[in-house]
mmCIF file of C-alpha atoms in Angstrom:
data_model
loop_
_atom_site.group_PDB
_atom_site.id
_atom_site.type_symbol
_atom_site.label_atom_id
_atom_site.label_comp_id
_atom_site.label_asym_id
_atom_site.label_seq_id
_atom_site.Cartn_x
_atom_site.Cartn_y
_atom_site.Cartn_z
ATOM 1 C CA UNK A 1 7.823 -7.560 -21.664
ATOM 2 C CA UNK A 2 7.289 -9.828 -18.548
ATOM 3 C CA UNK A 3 4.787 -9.023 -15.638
ATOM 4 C CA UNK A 4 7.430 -8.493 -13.825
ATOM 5 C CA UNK A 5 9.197 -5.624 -15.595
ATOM 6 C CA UNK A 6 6.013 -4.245 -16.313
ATOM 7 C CA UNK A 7 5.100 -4.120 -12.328
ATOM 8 C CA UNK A 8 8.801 -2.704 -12.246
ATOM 9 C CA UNK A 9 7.823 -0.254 -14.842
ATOM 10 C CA UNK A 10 4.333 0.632 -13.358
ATOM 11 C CA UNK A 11 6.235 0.892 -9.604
ATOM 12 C CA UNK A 12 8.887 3.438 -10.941
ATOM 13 C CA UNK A 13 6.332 5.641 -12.761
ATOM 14 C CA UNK A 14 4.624 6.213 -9.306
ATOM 15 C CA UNK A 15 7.937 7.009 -7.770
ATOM 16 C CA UNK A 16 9.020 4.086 -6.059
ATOM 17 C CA UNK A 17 11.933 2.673 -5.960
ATOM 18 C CA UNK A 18 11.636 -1.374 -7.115
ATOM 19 C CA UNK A 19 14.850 -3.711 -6.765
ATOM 20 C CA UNK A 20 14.137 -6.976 -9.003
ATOM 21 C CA UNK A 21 15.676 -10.086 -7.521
ATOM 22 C CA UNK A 22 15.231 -13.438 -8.900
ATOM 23 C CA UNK A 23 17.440 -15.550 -6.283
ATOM 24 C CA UNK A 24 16.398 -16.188 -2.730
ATOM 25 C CA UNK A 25 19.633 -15.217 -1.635
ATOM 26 C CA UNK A 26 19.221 -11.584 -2.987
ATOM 27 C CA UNK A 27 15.818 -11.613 -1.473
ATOM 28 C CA UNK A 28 17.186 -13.003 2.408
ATOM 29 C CA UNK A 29 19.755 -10.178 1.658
ATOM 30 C CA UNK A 30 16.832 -7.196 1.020
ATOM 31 C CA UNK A 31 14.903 -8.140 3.623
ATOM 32 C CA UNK A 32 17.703 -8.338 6.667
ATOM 33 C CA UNK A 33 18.431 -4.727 5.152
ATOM 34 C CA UNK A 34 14.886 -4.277 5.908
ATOM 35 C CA UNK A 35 14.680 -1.458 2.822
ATOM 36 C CA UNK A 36 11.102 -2.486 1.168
ATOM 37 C CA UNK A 37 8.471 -1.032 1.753
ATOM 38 C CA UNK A 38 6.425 -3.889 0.209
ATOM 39 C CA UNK A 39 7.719 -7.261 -1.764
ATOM 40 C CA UNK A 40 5.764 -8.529 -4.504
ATOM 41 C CA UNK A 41 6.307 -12.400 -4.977
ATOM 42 C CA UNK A 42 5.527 -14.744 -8.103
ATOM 43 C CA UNK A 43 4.283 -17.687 -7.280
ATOM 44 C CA UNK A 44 4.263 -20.868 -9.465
ATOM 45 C CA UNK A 45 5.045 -23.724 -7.239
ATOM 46 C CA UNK A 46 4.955 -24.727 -3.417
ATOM 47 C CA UNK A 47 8.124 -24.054 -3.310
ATOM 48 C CA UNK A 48 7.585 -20.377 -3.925
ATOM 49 C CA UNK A 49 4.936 -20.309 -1.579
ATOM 50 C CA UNK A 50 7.353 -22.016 1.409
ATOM 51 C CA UNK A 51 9.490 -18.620 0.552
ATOM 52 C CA UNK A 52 6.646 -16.293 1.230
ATOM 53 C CA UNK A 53 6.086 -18.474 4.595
ATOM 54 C CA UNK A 54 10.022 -18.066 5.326
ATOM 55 C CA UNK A 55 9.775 -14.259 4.298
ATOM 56 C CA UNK A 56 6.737 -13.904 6.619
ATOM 57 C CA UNK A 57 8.293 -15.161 9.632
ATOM 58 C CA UNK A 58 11.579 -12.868 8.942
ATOM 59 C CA UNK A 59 9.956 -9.154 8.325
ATOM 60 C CA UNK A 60 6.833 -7.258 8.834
ATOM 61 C CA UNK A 61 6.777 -6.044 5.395
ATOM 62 C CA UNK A 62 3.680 -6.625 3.256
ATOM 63 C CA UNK A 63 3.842 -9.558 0.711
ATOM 64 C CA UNK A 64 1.762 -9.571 -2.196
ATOM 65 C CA UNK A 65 1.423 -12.539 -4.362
ATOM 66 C CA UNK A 66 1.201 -12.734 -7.858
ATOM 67 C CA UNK A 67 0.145 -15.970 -9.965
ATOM 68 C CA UNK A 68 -0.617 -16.816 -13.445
ATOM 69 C CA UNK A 69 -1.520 -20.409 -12.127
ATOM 70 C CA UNK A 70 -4.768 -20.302 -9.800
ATOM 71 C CA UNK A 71 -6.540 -23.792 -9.867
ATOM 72 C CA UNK A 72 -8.590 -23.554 -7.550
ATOM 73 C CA UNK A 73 -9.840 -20.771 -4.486
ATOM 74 C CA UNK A 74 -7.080 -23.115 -2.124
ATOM 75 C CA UNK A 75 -4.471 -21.807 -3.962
ATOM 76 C CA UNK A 76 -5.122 -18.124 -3.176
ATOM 77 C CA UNK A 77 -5.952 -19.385 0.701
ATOM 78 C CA UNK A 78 -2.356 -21.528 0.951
ATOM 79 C CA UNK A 79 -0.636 -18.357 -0.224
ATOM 80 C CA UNK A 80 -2.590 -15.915 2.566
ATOM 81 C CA UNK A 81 -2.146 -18.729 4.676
ATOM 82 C CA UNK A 82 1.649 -18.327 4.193
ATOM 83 C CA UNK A 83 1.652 -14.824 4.979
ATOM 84 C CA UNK A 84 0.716 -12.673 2.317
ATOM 85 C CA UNK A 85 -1.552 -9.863 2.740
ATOM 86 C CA UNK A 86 -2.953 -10.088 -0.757
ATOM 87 C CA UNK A 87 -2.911 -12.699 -3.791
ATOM 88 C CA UNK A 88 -3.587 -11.220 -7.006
ATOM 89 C CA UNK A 89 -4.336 -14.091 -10.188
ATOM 90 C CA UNK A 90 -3.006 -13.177 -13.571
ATOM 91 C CA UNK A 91 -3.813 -10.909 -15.452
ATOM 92 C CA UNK A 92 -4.854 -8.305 -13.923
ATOM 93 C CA UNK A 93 -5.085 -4.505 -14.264
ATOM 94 C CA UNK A 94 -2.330 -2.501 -13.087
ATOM 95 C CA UNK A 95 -4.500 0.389 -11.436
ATOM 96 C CA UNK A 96 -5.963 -2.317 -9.392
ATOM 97 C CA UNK A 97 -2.719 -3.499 -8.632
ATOM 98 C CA UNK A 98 -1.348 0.145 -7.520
ATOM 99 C CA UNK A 99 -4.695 0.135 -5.427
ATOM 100 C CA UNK A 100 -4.116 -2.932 -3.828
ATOM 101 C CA UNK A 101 -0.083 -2.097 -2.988
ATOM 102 C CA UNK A 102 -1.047 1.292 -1.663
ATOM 103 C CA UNK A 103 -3.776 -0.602 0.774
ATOM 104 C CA UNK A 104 -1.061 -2.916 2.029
ATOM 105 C CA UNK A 105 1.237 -0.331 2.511
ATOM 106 C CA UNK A 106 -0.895 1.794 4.426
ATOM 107 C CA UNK A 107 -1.913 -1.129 6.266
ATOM 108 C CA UNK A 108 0.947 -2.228 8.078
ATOM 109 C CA UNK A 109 1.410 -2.264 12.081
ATOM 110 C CA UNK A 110 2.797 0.572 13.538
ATOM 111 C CA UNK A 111 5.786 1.796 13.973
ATOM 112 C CA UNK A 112 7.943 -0.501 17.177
ATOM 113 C CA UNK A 113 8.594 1.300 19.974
ATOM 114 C CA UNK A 114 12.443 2.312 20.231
ATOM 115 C CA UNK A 115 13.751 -0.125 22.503
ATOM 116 C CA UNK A 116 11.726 -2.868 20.346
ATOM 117 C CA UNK A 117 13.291 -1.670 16.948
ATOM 118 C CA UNK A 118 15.190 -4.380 15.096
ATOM 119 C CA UNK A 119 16.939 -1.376 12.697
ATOM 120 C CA UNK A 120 16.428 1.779 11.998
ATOM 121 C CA UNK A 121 16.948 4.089 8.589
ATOM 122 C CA UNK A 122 19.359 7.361 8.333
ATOM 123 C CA UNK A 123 20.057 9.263 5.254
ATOM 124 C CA UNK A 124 22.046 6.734 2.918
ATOM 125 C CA UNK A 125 22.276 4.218 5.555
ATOM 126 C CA UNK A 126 20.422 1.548 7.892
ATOM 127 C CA UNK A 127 21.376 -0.075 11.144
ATOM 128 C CA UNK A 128 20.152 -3.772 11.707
ATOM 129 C CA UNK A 129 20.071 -4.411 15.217
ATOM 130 C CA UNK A 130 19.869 -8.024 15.774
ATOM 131 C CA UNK A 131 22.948 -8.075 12.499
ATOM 132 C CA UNK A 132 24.590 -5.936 14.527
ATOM 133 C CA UNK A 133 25.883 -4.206 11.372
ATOM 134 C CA UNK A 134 25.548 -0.679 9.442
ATOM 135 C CA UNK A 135 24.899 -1.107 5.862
ATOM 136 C CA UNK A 136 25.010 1.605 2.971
ATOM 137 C CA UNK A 137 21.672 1.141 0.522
ATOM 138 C CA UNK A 138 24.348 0.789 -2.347
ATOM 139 C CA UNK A 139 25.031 -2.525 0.016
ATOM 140 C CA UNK A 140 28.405 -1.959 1.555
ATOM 141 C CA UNK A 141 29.401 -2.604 5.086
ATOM 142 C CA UNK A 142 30.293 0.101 7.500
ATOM 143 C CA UNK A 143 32.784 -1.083 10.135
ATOM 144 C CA UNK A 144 31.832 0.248 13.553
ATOM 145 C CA UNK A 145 33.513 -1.009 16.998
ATOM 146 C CA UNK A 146 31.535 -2.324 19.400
ATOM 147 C CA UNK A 147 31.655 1.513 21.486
ATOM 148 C CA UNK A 148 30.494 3.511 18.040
ATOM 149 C CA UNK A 149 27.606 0.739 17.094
ATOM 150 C CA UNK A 150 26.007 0.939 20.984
ATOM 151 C CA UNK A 151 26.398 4.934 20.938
ATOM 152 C CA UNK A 152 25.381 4.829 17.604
ATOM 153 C CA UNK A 153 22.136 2.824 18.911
ATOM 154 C CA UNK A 154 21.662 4.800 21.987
ATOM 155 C CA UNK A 155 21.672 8.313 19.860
ATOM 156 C CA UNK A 156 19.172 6.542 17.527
ATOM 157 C CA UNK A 157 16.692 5.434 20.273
ATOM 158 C CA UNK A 158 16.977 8.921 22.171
ATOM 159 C CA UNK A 159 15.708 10.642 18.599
ATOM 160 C CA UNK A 160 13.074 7.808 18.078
ATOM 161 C CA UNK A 161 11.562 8.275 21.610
ATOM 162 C CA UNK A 162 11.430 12.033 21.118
#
């Protein structure tokens, strides 16, 4: 069993829901969705670490960084340095790592205000402002005209502002 199934694994037995992607595509496709609550990212080259830099600037969702391949204390800076809010070195325990997900989860900034709020998240569905689109969590599209998407967005920022 790979680390990776076994965070999968370790995820799902605390009751959260993990989708495994191993293309970047999937990945730019997750986070415009804007779903995860957290993304956990395996890092072997500096090419992975230029995706957590390109996830960074894209979401506000916490990165965490997993590597089996720590040479040297700059390795765990570059990948902070990128963006992540933690960098965790092979092997390590999976309590710790539950510990350490939990932190960054609790961790993150607040909540935008409404008018500030690139999407939002309604029963089986989420609304990506700056997309411009309404997207089932199975993945598929809704089709709104320009009329129902704006109401749509005004009734969404009247409930967020209370």
């Amino acid at each position: 069993m790979t680390t990776r199934t076994k965070i999968a694994d370790v995820l799902a037995a605390n009751s959260i829901k993990v989708s495994l992607v191993s293309e970047e595509r999937q990945l730019r496709r997750l986070v415009a969705m804007e779903i995860a609550d957290a993304m956990i990212v395996e890092v072997n080259s500096s090419e992975a670490l230029a995706t957590v830099r390109n996830l960074a600037s894209l979401t506000h969702t916490p990165i965490i960084v997993t590597s089996a391949d720590l040479r040297d204390e700059d390795d765990k800076v570059r990948g902070l340095e990128a963006g992540a809010v933690d960098y965790l070195v092979k092997p390590f325990g999976y309590r710790e790592f539950m510990a350490r997900l939990t932190v960054a989860m609790r961790d993150r900034t607040s909540p935008l205000p409404a008018r500030d709020r690139r999407s939002y998240r309604f029963d089986d569905y989420k609304l990506s402002v700056r997309q411009r689109c309404l997207i089932r969590l199975d993945g598929s599209d809704v089709k709104l005209t320009t009329a129902e998407f704006n109401l749509l967005i005004a009734f969404l920022n009247a409930l967020a502002a209370g």
